Coordinates of C-alpha atoms in Angstrom, one line a residue:
X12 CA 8.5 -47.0 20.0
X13 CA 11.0 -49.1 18.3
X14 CA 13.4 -47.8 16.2
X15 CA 12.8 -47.5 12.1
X16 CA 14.0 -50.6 10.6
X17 CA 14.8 -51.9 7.2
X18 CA 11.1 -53.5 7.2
X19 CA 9.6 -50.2 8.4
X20 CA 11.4 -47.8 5.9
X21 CA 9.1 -49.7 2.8
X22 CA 6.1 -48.8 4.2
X23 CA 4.3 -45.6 5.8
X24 CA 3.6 -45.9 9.3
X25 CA -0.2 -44.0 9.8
X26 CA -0.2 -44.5 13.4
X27 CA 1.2 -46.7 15.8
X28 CA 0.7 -47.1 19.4
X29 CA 1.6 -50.2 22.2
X30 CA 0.1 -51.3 25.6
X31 CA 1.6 -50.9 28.3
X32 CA 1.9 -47.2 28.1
X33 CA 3.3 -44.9 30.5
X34 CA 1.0 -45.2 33.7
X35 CA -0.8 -47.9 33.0
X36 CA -1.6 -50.5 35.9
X37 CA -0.6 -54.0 35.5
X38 CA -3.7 -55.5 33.6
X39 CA -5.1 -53.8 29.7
X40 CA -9.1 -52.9 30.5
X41 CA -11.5 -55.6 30.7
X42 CA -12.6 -56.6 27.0
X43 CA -16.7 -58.2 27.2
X44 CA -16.5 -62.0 26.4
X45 CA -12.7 -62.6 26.8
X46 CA -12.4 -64.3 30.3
X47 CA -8.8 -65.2 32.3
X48 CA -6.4 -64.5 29.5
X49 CA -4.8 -60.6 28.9
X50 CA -4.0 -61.5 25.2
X51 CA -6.5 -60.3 23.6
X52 CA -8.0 -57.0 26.1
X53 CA -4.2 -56.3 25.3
X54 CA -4.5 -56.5 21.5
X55 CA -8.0 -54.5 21.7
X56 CA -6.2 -52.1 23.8
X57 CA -3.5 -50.8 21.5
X58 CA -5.8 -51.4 18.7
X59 CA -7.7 -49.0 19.9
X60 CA -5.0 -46.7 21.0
X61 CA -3.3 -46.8 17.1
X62 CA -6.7 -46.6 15.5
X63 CA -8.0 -43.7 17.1
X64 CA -4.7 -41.2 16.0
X65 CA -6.2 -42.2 12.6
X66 CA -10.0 -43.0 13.0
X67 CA -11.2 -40.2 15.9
X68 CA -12.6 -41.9 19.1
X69 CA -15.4 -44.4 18.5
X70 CA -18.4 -43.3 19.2
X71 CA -17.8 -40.0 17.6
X72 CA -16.4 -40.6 14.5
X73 CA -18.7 -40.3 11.3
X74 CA -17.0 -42.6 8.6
X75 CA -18.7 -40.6 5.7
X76 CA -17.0 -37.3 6.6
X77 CA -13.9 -35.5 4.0
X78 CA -10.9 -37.1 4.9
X79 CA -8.6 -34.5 7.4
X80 CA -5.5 -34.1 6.9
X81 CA -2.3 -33.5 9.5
X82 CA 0.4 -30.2 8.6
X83 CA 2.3 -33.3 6.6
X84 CA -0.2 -34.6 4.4
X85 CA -1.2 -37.6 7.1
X86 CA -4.3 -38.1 7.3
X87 CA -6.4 -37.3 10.3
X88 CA -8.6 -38.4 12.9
X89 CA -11.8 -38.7 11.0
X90 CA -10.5 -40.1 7.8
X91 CA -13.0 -42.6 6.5
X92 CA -11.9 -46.2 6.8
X93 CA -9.7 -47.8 4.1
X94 CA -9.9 -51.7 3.5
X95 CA -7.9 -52.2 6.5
X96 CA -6.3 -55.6 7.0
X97 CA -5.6 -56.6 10.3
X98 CA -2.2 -58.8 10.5
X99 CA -1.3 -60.7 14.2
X100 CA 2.0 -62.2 14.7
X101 CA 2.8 -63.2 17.7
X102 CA 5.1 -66.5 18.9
X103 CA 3.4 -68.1 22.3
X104 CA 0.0 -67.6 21.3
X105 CA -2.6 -66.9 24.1
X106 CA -0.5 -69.0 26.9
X107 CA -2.7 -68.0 29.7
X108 CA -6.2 -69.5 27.6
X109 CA -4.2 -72.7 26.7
X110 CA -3.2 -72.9 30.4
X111 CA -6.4 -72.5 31.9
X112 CA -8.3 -75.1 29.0
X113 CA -5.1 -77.6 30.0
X114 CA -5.7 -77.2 33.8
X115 CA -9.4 -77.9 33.6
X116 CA -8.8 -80.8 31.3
X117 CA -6.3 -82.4 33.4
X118 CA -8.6 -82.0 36.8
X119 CA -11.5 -83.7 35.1
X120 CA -13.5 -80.4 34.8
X121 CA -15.2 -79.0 31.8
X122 CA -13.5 -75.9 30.5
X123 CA -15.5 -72.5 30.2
X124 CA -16.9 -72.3 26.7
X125 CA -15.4 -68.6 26.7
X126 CA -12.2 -70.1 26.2
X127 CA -12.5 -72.0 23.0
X128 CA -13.9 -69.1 21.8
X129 CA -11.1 -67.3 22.9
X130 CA -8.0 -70.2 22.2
X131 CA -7.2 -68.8 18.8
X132 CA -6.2 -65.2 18.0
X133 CA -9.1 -64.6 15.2
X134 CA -11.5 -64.3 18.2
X135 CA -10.0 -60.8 18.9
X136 CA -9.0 -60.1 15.7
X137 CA -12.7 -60.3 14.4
X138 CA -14.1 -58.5 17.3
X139 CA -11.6 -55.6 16.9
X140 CA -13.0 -55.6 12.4
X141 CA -16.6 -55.4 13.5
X142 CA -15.8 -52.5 16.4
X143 CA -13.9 -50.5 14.2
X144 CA -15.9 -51.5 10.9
X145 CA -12.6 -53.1 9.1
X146 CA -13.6 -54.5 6.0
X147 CA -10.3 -56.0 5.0
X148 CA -8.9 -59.8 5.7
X149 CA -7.8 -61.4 8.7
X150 CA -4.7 -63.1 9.2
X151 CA -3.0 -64.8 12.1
X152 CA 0.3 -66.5 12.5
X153 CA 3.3 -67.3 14.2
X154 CA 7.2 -66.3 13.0
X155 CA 8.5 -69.4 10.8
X156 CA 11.1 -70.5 14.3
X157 CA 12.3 -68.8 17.3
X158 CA 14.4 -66.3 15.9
X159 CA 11.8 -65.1 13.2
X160 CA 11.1 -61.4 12.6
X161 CA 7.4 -60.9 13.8
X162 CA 7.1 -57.2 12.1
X163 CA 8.9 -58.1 9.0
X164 CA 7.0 -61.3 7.7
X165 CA 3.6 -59.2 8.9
X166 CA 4.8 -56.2 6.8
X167 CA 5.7 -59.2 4.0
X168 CA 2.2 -60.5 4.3
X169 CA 1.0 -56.5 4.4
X170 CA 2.8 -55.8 1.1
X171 CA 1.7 -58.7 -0.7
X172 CA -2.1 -58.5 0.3
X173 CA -1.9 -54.7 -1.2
X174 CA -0.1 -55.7 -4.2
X175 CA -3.0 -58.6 -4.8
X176 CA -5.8 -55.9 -4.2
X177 CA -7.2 -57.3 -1.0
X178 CA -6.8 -54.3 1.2
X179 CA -5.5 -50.9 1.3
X180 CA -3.6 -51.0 4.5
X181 CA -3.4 -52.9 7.7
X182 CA -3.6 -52.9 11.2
X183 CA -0.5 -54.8 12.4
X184 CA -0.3 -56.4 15.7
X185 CA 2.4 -57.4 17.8
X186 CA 1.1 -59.4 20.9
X187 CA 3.3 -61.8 23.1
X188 CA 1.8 -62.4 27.3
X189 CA 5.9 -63.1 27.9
X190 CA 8.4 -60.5 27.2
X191 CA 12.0 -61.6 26.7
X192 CA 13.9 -63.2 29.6
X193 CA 10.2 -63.6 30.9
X194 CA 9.3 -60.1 31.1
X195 CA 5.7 -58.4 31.2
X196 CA 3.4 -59.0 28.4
X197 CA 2.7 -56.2 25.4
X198 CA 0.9 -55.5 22.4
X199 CA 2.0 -53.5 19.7
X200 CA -0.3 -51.7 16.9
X201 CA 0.7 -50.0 13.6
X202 CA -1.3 -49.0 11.0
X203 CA 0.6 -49.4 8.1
X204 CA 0.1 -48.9 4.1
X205 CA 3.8 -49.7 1.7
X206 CA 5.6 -46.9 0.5
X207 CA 5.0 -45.6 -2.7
X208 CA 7.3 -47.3 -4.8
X209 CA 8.2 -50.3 -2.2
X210 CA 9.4 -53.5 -4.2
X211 CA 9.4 -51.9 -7.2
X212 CA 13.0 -53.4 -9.2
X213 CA 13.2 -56.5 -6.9

C-alpha cells in the first residue's frame, strides 16, 4: 500500500486493495468476454478485492440491509451502495489489446470482435458498475504527460464530481500492464469519498 500522500490526506480512504497480492500467480483470474489482454481481469480483480472490505462478497450481500459499521465509525461490509463513481487513470492504456488489433491488422487478418469491445477502458469499467450495481458516472483518462500524478487528478476529478452532486464517492483505479523500468503489470483500487471539510478556503 502506498504511502499517505498530500492527495490522500483530503479525502477518506473506505477501502483500498491492489492485484498482485501476496501469492498470487502471474496472470489476475479470467474475466468472461475480455480475451488476450490482463488489463481489465486486473482492474475487475482489485475491484473486487477493494469493494468487498466495503460491500460483503457478491453473491451474499443484500443492498437494503442497515448500514454496519467497523470499531471506528467505517462503515462495513454490508453497507448499502452509495452513488459510487468509478474513476480509471492509467498512462499506456490496454497495450496488449492494441497489440494484438495492430498485429492482425498488419497480417491481413480480421481482428476478434472481443477486442474492440475491449480497446477502451469503459468496457471494464461498465462491467465492473453493473456487477457491483454502481449507479454513479464513469470516467476514463490518461495523466495530462509522462510525469502526471495518476491518483491525484483521479482524486481531482473525485472531489469535483462530489462537490457537483454526481456521486457520493468513487471507486478509483490505478491500472498500468507495464510497471516502471518495465516491470510486471498492477491495478490499484480505492474507494474513496473527500474529507469532511476538503477544499473548503481554497
Amino acid at each position: 500500500m502506498t504511502s499517505p500522500s498530500l492527495h490522500t490526506a483530503a479525502v477518506d480512504i473506505l477501502a483500498e486493495d491492489a492485484w498482485p497480492g501476496p501469492g498470487d500467480g502471474e496472470l489476475p483470474p479470467p474475466l468472461s468476454g475480455f480475451v488476450v489482454s490482463a488489463f481489465s481481469p486486473m482492474a475487475s480483480a482489485a475491484a473486487d478485492r477493494c469493494l468487498e472490505q466495503v460491500h460483503g462478497t457478491l453473491g451474499t450481500r443484500t443492498p437494503t440491509e442497515p448500514a454496519a459499521e467497523t470499531g471506528d465509525g467505517r462503515p462495513g461490509p454490508g453497507r448499502p451502495a452509495a452513488r459510487t463513481a468509478i474513476v480509471l487513470a492509467t498512462r499506456g492504456g490496454d497495450l496488449e489489446t492494441h497489440t494484438a488489433t495492430a498485429v492482425a491488422v498488419d497480417a491481413g487478418k480480421s481482428a476478434a470482435p472481443l477486442l474492440f469491445f475491449q480497446s477502451v477502458p469503459n468496457a471494464v469499467v461498465g462491467h465492473i458498475a453493473k456487477r457491483w450495481e454502481l449507479t454513479g458516472p464513469v470516467i476514463c483518462f490518461s495523466p495530462d504527460d509522462a510525469t502526471g500524478d495518476p491518483l491525484g487528478e483521479a482524486l481531482d476529478i473525485t472531489r469535483s464530481l462530489v462537490a457537483g452532486g454526481d456521486a457520493e464517492e468513487a471507486l478509483v483505479l490505478l491500472v498500468e500492464q507495464a510497471g516502471p523500468d518495465g516491470g510486471p503489470g498492477s491495478a490499484r483500487a480505492l474507494l474513496v469519498r473527500p474529507a469532511p471539510g476538503a477544499g473548503e478556503g481554497s
